[in-house]
Tab-separated table of C-alpha atoms in Angstrom:
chain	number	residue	atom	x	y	z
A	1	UNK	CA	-16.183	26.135	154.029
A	2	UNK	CA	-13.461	27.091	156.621
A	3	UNK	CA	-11.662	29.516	156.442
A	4	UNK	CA	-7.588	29.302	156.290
A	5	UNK	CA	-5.662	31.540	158.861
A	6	UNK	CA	-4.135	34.752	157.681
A	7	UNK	CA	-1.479	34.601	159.814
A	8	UNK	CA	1.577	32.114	161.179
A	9	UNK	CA	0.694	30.779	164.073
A	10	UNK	CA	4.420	29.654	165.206
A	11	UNK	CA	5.064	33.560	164.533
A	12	UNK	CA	1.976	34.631	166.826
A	13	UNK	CA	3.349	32.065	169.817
A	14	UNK	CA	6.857	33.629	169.157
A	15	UNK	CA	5.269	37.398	169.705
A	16	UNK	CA	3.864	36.323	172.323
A	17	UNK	CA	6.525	34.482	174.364
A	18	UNK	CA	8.448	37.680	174.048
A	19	UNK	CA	5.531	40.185	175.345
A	20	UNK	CA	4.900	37.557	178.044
A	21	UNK	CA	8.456	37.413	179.117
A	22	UNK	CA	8.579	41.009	179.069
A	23	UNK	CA	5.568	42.111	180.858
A	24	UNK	CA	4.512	38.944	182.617
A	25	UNK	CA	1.224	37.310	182.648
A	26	UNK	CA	-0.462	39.957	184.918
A	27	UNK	CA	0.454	42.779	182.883
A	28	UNK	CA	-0.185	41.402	179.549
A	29	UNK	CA	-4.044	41.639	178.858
A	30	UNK	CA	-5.481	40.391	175.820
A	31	UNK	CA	-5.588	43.904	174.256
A	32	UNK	CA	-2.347	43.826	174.805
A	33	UNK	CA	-1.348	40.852	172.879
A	34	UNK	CA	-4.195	41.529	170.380
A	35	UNK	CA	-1.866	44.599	169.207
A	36	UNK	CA	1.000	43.147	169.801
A	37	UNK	CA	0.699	39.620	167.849
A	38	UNK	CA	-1.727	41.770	165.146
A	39	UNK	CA	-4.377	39.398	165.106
A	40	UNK	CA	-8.193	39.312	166.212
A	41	UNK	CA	-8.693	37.830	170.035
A	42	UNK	CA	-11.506	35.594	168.171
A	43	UNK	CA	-8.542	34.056	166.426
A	44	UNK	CA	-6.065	34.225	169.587
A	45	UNK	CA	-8.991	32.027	171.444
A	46	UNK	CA	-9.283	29.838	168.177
A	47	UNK	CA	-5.555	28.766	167.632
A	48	UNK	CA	-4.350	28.509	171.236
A	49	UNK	CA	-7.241	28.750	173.374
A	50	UNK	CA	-7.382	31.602	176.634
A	51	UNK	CA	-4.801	33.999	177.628
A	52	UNK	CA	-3.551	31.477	180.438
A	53	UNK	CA	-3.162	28.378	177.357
A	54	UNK	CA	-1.726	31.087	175.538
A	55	UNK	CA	1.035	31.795	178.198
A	56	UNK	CA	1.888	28.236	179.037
A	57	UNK	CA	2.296	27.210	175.449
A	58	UNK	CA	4.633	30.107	175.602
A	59	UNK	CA	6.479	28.733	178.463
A	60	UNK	CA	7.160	25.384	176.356
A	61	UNK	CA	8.384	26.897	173.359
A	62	UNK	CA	10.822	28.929	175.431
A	63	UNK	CA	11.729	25.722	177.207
A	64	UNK	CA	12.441	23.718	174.146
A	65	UNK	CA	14.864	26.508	172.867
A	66	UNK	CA	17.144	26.935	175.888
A	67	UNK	CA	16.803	22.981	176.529
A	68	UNK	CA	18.894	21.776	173.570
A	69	UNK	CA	21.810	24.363	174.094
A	70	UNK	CA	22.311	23.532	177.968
A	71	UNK	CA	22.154	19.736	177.319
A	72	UNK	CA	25.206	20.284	174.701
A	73	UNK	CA	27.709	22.342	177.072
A	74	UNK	CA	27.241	19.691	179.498
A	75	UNK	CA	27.365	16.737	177.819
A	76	UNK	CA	30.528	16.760	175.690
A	77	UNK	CA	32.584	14.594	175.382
A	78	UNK	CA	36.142	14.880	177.364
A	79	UNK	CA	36.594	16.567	181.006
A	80	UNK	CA	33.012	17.639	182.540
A	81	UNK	CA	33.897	20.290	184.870
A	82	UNK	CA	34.813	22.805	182.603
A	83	UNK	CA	31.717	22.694	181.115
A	84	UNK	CA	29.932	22.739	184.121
A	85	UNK	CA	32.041	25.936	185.424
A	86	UNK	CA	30.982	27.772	181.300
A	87	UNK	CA	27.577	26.778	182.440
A	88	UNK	CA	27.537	28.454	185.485
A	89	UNK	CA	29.357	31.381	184.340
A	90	UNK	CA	27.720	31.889	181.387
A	91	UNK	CA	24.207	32.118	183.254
A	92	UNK	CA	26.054	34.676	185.110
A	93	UNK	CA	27.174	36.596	182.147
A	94	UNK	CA	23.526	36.173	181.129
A	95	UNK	CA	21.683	37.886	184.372
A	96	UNK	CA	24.205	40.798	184.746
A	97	UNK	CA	24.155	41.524	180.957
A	98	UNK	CA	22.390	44.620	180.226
A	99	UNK	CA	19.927	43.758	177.328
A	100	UNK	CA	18.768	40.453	178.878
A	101	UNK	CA	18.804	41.985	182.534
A	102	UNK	CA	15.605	43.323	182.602
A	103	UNK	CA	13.452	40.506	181.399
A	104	UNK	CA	15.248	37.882	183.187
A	105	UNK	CA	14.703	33.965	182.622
A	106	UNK	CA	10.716	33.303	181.783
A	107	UNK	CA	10.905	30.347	184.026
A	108	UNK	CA	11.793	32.179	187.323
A	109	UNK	CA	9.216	35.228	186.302
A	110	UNK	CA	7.081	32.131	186.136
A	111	UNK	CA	8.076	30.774	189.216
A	112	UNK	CA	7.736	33.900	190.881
A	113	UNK	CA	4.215	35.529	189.181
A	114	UNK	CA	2.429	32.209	188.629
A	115	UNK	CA	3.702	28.756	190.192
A	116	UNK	CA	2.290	29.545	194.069
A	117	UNK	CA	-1.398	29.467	192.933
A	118	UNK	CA	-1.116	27.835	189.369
A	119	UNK	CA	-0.322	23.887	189.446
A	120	UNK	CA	0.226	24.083	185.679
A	121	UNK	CA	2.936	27.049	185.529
A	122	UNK	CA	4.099	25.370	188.607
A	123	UNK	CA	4.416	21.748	187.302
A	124	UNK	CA	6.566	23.457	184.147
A	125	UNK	CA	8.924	25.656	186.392
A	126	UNK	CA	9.625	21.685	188.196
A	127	UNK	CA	10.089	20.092	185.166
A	128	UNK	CA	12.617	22.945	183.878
A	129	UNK	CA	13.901	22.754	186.876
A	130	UNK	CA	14.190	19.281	187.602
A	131	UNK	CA	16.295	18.743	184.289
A	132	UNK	CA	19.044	21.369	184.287
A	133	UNK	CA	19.110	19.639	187.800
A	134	UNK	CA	19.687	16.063	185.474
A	135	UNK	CA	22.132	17.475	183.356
A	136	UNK	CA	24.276	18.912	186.077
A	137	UNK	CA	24.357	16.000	187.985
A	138	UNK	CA	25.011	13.519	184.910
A	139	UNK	CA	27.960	16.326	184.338
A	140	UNK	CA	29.081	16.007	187.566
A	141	UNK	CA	29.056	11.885	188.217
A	142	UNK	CA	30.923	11.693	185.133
A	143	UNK	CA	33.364	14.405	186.445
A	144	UNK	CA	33.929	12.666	189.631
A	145	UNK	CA	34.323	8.945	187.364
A	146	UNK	CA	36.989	10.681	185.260
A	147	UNK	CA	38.796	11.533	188.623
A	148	UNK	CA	38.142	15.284	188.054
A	149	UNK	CA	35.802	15.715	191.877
A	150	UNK	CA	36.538	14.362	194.619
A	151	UNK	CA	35.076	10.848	196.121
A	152	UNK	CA	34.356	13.195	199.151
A	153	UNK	CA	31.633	15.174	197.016
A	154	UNK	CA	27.687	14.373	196.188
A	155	UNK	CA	27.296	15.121	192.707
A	156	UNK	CA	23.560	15.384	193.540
A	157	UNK	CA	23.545	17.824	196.170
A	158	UNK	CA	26.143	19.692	194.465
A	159	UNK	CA	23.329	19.816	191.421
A	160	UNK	CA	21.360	21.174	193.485
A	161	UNK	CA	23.570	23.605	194.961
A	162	UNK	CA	24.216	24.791	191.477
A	163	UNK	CA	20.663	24.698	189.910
A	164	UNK	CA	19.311	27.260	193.142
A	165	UNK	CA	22.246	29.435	192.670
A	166	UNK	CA	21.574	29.800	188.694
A	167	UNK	CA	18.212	30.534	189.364
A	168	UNK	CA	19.213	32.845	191.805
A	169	UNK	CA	21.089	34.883	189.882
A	170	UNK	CA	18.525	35.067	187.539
A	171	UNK	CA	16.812	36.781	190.159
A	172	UNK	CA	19.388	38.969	191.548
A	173	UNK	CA	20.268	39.699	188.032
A	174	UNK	CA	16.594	41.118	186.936
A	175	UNK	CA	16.981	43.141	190.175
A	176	UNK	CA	20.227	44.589	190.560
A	177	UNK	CA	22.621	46.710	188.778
A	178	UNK	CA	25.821	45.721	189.613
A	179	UNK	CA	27.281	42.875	188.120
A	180	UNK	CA	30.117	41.801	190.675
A	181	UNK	CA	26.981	40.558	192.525
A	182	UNK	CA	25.826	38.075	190.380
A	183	UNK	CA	30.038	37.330	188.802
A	184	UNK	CA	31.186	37.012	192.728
A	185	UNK	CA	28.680	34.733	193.870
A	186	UNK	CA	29.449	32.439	190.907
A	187	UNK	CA	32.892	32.646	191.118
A	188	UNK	CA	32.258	31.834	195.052
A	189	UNK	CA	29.924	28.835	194.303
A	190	UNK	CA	32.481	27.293	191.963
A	191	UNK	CA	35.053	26.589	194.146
A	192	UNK	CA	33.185	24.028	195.940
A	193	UNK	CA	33.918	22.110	192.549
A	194	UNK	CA	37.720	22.338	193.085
């Protein structure tokens, strides 16, 4: 007769996502997330498989949560710029704030520990990215057929001008103590919308 599980697993992934995100993949061994998620590693290996499954199912879940939020700010009804300017500036808000500083945004650890050698962390980083890319540059064709950007611009390349400077300051964000960095730059990038 088999056994049911003595723990959650949705609980265990969320444990995990966090030590993940804080330590990166590297630096999180499965002793590690053995104390951490307080469950056996025969039962880590039997609900989600090895430390790497473990990781990218983490990836996903944190995906999922930050997916639904960004696809409401920028697709409200009404003018689209604004949006896309809180967008921007609240991922700048984001990598200068203190408490979130540190960690950073799982996807660009990702894209920075794991996506050069591993085709699977890689292929998630390009999906991530590839639809914040989408949503800014639905925002932004609807902002220029409401009159609010100029003929003169490519919503697409501005999309993309956008999605590496987020991701950017993610970076730049994790690494550096002074906010005005990541706030000017922003600022900067956003008058290229006016």
């Amino acid at each position: 007769m088999a056994r049911t599980k003595e723990f959650d697993p949705d609980a265990a992934l969320q444990a995990a996502l966090e030590l993940f995100w804080r330590r990166g993949y590297e630096a999180t061994s499965m002793s590690d997330l053995v104390e951490h998620l307080g469950i056996g590693r025969a039962s880590i290996y039997a609900t989600f498989g090895s430390k790497h499954e473990l990781y990218l199912r983490a990836l996903d879940r944190y995906q999922e949560s930050c997916d639904p939020q960004l696809l409401r700010e920028l697709s409200q009804p009404g003018p689209a710029l604004p949006s896309v300017r809180s967008v921007v500036r609240r991922f700048a808000a984001e990598s200068a704030e203190a408490g979130r500083r540190l960690s950073g945004c799982f996807v660009v650890n990702t894209a920075a520990e794991l996506a050069p050698h591993d085709p699977d962390a890689a292929r998630r980083v390009e999906h991530s990215w590839d639809h914040i890319e989408t949503l800014l540059h639905s925002a932004l064709t609807r902002a220029q057929a409401q009159g609010e950007l100029g003929e003169d611009r490519d919503p697409r390349v501005l999309a993309r001008m956008l999605l590496v400077l987020m991701q950017g300051m993610r970076v730049v964000g994790k690494a550096s103590a002074d906010p005005a960095r990541v706030r000017d730059a922003a600022e900067q990038a956003l008058t290229l919308l006016d």
